[in-house]
Short mmCIF file of C-alpha atoms in Angstrom, two decimals:
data_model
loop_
_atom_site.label_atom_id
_atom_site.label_comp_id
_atom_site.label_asym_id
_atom_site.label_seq_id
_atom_site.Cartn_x
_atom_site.Cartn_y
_atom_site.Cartn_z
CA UNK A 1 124.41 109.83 116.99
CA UNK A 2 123.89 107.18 114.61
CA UNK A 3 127.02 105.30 112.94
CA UNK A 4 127.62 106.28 108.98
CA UNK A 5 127.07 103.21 107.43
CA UNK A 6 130.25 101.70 105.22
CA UNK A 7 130.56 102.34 101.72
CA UNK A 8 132.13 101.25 99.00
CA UNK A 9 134.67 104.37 98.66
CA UNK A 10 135.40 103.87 102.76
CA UNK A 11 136.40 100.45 101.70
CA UNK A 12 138.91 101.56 98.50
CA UNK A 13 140.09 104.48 100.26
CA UNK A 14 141.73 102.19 103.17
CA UNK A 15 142.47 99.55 100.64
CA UNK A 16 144.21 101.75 98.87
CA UNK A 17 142.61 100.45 95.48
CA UNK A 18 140.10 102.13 93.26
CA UNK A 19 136.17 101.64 93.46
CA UNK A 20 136.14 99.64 90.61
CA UNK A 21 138.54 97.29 91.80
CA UNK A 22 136.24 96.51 95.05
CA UNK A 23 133.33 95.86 92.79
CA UNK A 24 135.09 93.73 91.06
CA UNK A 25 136.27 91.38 93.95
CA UNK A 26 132.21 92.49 95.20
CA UNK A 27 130.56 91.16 92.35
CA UNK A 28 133.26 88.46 91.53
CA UNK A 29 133.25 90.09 87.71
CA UNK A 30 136.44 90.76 86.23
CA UNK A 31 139.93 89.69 87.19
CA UNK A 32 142.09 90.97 90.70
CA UNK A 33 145.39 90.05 91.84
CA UNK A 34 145.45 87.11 94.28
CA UNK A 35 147.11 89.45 97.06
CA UNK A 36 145.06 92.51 96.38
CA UNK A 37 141.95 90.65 96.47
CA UNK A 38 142.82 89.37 100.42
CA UNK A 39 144.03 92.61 101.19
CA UNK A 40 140.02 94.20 99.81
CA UNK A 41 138.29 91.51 101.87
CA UNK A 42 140.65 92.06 105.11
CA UNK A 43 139.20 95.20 105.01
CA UNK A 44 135.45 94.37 104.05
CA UNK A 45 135.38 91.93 106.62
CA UNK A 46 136.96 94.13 109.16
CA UNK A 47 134.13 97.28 108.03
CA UNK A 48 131.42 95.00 108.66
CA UNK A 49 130.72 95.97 105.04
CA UNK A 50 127.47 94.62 103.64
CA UNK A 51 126.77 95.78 99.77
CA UNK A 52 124.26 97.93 99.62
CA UNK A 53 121.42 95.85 97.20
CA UNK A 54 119.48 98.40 96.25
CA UNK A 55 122.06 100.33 94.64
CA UNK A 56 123.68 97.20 92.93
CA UNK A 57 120.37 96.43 91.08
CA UNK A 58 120.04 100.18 90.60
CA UNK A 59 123.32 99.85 88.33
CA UNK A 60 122.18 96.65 87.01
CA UNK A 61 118.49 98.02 86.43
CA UNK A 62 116.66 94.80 87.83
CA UNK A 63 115.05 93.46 91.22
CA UNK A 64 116.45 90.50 93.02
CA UNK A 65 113.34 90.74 96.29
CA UNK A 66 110.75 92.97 97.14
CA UNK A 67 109.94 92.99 100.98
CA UNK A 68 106.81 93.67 101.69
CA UNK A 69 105.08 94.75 105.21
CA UNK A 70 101.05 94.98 105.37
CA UNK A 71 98.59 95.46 108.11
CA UNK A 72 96.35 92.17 108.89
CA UNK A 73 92.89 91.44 107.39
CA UNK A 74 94.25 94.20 103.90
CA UNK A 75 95.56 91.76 101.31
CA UNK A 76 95.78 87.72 100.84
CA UNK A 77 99.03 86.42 100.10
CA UNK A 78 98.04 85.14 96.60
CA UNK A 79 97.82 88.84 95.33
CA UNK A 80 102.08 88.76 95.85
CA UNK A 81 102.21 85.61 93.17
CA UNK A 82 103.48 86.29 89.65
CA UNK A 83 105.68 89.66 90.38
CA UNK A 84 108.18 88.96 87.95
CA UNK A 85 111.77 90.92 86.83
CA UNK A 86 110.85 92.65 83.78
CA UNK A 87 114.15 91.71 82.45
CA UNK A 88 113.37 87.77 82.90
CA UNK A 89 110.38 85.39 83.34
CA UNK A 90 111.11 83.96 86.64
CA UNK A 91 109.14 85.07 89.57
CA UNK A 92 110.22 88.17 91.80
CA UNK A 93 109.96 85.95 95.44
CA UNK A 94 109.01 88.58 98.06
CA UNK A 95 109.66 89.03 102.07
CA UNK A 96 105.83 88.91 103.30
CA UNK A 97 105.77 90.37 106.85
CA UNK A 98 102.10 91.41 108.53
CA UNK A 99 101.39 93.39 111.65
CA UNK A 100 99.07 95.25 113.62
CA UNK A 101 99.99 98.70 112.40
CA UNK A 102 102.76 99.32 115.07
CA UNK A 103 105.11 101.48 114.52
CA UNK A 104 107.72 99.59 116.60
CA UNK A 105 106.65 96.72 114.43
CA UNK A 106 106.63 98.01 110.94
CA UNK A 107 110.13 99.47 112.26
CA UNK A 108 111.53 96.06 112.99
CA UNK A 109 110.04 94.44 109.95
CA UNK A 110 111.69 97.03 107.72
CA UNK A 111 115.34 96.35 109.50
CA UNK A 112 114.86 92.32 108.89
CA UNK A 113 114.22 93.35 105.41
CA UNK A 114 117.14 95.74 104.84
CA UNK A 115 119.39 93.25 106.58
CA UNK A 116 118.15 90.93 103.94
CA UNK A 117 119.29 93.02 101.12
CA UNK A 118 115.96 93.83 100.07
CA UNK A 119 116.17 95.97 96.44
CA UNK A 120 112.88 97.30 97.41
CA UNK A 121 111.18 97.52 100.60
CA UNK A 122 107.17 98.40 100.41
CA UNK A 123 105.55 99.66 103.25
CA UNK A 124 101.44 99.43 102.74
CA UNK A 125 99.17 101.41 104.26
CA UNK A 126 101.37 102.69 107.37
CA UNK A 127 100.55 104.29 110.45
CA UNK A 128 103.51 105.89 111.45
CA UNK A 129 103.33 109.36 110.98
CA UNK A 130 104.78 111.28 108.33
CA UNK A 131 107.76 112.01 110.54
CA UNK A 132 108.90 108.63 111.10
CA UNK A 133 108.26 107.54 107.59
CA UNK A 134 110.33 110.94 106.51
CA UNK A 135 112.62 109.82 109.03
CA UNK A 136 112.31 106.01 107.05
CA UNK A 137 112.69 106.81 103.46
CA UNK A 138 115.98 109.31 103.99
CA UNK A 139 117.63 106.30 105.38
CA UNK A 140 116.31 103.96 102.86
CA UNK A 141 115.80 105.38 99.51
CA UNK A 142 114.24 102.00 98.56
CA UNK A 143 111.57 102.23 101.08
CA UNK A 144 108.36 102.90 98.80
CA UNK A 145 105.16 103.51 100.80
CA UNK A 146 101.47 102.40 99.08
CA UNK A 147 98.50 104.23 99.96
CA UNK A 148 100.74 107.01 102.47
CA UNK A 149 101.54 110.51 101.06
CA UNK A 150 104.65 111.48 102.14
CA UNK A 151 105.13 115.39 102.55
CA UNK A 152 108.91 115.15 101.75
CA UNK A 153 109.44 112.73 98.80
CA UNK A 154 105.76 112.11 96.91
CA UNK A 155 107.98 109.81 94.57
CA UNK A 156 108.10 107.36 96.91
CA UNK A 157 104.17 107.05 97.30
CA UNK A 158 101.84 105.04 95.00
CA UNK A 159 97.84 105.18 95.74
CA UNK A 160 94.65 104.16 94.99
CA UNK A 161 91.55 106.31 94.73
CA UNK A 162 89.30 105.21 97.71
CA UNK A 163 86.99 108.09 98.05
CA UNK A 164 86.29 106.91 93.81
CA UNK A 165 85.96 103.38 95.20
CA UNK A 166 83.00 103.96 98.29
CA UNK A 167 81.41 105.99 95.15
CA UNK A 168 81.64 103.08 93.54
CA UNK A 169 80.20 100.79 96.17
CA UNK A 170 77.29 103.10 97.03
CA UNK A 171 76.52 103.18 93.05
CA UNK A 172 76.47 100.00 92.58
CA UNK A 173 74.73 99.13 95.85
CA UNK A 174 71.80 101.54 95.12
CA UNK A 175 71.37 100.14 91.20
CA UNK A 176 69.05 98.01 91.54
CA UNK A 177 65.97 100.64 93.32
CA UNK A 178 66.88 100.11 96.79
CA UNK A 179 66.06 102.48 99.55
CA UNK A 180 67.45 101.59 103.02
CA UNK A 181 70.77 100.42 103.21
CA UNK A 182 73.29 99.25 105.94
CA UNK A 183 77.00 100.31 105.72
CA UNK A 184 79.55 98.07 107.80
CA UNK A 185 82.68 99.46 109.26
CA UNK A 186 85.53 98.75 111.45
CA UNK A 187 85.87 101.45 114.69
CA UNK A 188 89.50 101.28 114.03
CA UNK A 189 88.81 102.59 110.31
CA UNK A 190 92.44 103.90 109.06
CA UNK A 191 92.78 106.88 106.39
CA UNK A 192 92.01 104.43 103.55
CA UNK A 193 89.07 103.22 104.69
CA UNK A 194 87.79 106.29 106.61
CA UNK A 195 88.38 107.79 102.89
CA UNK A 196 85.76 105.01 101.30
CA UNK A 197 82.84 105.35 104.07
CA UNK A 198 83.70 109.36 103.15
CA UNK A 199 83.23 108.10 99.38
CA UNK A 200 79.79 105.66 100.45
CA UNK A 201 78.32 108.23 102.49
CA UNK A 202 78.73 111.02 100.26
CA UNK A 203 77.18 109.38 97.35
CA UNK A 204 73.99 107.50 99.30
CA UNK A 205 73.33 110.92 101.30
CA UNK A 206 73.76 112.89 97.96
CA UNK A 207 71.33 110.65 96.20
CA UNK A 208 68.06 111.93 94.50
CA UNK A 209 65.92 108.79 94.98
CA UNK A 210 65.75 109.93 99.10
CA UNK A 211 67.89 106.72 100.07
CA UNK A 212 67.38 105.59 103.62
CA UNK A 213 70.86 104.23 105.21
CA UNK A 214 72.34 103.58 108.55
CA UNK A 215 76.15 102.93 109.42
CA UNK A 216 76.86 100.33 111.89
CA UNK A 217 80.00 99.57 113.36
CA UNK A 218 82.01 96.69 114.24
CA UNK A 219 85.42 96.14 116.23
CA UNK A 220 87.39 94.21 113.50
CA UNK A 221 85.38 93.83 109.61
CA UNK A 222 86.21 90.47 109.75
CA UNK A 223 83.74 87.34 108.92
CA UNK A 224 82.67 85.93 112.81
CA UNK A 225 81.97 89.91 114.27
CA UNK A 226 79.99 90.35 110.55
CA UNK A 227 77.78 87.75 111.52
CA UNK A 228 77.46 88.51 115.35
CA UNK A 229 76.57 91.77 114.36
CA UNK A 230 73.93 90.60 111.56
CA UNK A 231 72.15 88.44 114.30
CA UNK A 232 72.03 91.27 116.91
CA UNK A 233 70.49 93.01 114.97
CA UNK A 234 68.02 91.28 112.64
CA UNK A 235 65.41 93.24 112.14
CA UNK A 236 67.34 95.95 110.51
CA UNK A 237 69.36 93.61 107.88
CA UNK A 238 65.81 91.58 107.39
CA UNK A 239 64.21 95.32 106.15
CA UNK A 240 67.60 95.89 104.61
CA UNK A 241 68.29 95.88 100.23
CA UNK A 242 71.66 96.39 100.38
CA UNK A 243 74.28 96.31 102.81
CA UNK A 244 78.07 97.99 101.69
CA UNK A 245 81.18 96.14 103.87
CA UNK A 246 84.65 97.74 104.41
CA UNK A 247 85.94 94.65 102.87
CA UNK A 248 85.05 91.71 101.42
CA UNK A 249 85.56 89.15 104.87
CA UNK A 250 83.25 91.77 106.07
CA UNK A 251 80.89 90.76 102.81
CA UNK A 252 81.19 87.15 103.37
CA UNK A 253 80.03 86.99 107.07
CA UNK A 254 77.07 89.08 105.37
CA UNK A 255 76.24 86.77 102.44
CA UNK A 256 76.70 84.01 104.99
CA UNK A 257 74.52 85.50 107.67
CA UNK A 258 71.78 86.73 105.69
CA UNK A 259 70.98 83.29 104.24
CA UNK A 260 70.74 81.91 107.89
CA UNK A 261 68.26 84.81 108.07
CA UNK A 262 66.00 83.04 104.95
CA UNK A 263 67.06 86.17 103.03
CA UNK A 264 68.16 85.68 99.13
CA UNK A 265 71.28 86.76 98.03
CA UNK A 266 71.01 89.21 95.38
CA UNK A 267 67.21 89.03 94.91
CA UNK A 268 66.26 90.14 98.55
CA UNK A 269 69.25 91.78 98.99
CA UNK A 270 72.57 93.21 97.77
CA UNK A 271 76.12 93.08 99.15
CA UNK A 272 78.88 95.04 97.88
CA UNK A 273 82.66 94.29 99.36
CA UNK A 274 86.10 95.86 98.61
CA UNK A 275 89.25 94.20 97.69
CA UNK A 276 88.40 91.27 95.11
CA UNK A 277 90.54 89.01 97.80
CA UNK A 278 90.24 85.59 97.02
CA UNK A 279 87.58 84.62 99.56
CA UNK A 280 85.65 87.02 97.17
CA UNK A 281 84.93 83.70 94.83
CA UNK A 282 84.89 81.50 97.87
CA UNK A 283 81.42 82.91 98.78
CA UNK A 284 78.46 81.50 97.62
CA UNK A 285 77.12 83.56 95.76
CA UNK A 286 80.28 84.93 94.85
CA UNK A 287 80.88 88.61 96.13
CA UNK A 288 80.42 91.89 94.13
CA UNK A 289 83.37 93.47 94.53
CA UNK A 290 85.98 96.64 94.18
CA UNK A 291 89.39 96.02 92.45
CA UNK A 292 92.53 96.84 94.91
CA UNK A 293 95.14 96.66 92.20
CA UNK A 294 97.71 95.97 94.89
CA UNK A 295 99.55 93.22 92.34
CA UNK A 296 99.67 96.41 89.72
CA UNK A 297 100.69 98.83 92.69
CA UNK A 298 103.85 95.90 93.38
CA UNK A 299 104.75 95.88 89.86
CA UNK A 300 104.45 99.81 89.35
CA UNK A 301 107.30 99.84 92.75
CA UNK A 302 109.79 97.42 90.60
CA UNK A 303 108.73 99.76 87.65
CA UNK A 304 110.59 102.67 89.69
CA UNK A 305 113.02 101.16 91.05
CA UNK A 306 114.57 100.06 87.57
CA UNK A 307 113.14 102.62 85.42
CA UNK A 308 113.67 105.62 87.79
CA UNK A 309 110.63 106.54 86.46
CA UNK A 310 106.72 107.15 87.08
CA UNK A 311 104.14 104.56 85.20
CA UNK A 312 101.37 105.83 87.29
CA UNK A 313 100.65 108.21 89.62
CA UNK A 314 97.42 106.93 91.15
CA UNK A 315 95.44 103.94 90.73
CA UNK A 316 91.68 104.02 90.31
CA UNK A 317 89.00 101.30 90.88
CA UNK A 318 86.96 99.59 89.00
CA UNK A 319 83.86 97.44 89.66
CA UNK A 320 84.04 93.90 89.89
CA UNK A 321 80.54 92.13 89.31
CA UNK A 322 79.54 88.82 90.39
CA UNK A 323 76.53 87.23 91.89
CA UNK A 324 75.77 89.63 95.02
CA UNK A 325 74.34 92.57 92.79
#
């Protein structure tokens, strides 16, 4: 059986003080006899007490840190910059954490950052199952989980619309008259992306201009196994007009690729990625892309956590056009 955790009220009641008294000598606000203030922090330090962050900005209705855990190859560090306190102009500074969508990782991760006194924890695009995140978020009520739904507390879940965004992709993609296609994804697709090659598929197969499209598969959508699997298979991508990534690293081994091929970037063909990441505008031409409001999705989290309030229930995307389409 796990240990209750110290409160605040454990540490009055065997101070014999009131609550307010301990968040005074706490939050060093307010005055407390000399004698009675040794006698609270005897005690605190004999608890092991550690303040519980999330419920002291609660009261306070601001964020001190966000910690944030996400899977490799989903979001660039950049897209954390410029989170900001609502109630001031300086910058929220975040705990960044990545990992390889372990369970015993993310689990580790989200200790370090509730040892940290965290006032919000964000956990993006999990694999644990809904049990363990359950299990998660009753321990942690400032564990908020992006792109999961949660089949105990939905408050604690903010998404984005991916089968909307492969829609999106495909449309775009299929704009300018083209009629075979190439769609790239990962064989270790997760619910988010298994939901936009639902959303690609869907709209390409359900198209009246009899599109012809093949998916192919790669281990990792990453920029090297784009281009291995662009020169394996040449004489597909050199028949190709458009070819639709998982993301856009995927999209820039493409681009990159196809002009080792002799091909022309949009004019021979078109290349739609996901994301808008920042190697988006690294690319020459610069990727066509689909908005992941994850800075929005950040700011909608401190949103709840000072508010106690919903913003926005579910993200959508929207089209980013550059020099691929």
């Amino acid at each position: 059986m796990e240990a209750q955790a110290v409160t605040i009220k454990d540490i009055a009641r065997i101070a014999n003080v009131s609550i307010a008294t301990v968040s005074r000598v706490i939050n060093h606000n307010g005055k407390v006899k000399g004698s009675t203030k040794t006698k609270i922090q005897r005690v605190i330090d004999k608890m092991n007490f550690k303040p519980n962050a999330y419920a002291r900005d609660l009261v306070k209705s601001r964020v001190s840190s966000l910690g944030v855990v996400y899977p490799h190859f989903s979001f660039d560090c950049h897209e954390f910059i410029g989170i900001s306190q609502k109630n001031t102009v300086a910058p929220l500074p975040p705990f960044i954490a990545q990992t390889a969508h372990s369970e015993t990782e993310e689990d580790i991760c989200i200790q370090n950052m509730n040892a940290s006194y965290c006032s919000g924890i964000v956990l993006c695009q999990s694999r644990a199952t809904s049990q363990t995140l359950n299990k998660w978020v009753k321990k942690l009520p400032h564990l908020f989980c992006i792109d999961r739904q949660l089949t105990a507390s939905t408050f604690q879940s903010i998404n984005f619309n991916h089968l909307e965004a492969g829609v999106l992709q495909a449309t775009e993609a299929i704009k300018n008259g083209g009629k075979y296609g190439i769609v790239i994804h990962s064989t270790k697709m997760d619910h988010t992306s298994a939901q936009r090659f639902a959303g690609i598929i869907g709209r390409l197969s359900g198209s009246t201009e009899n599109i012809e499209f093949e998916a192919m598969h790669v281990d990792q959508c990453d920029i090297e196994k784009s281009i291995e699997l662009i020169m394996q298979n040449k004489a597909q991508f050199t028949r190709a007009d458009f070819v639709i990534t998982e993301n856009d690293f995927s999209a820039y081994g493409v681009v990159d690729a196809l002009k080792t091929l002799g091909l022309n970037v949009p004019h021979d063909v078109t290349v739609i990625g996901f994301g808008n990441h920042m190697i988006s505008t690294l690319s020459y031409p610069k990727l066509t892309t689909i908005q992941y409001p994850f800075h929005q999705m950040l700011n909608e989290v401190v949103h709840r956590i000072e508010k106690q309030t919903i913003q926005t229930n579910q993200f959508r995307p929207t089209l980013v056009k550059r020099q691929t389409s």
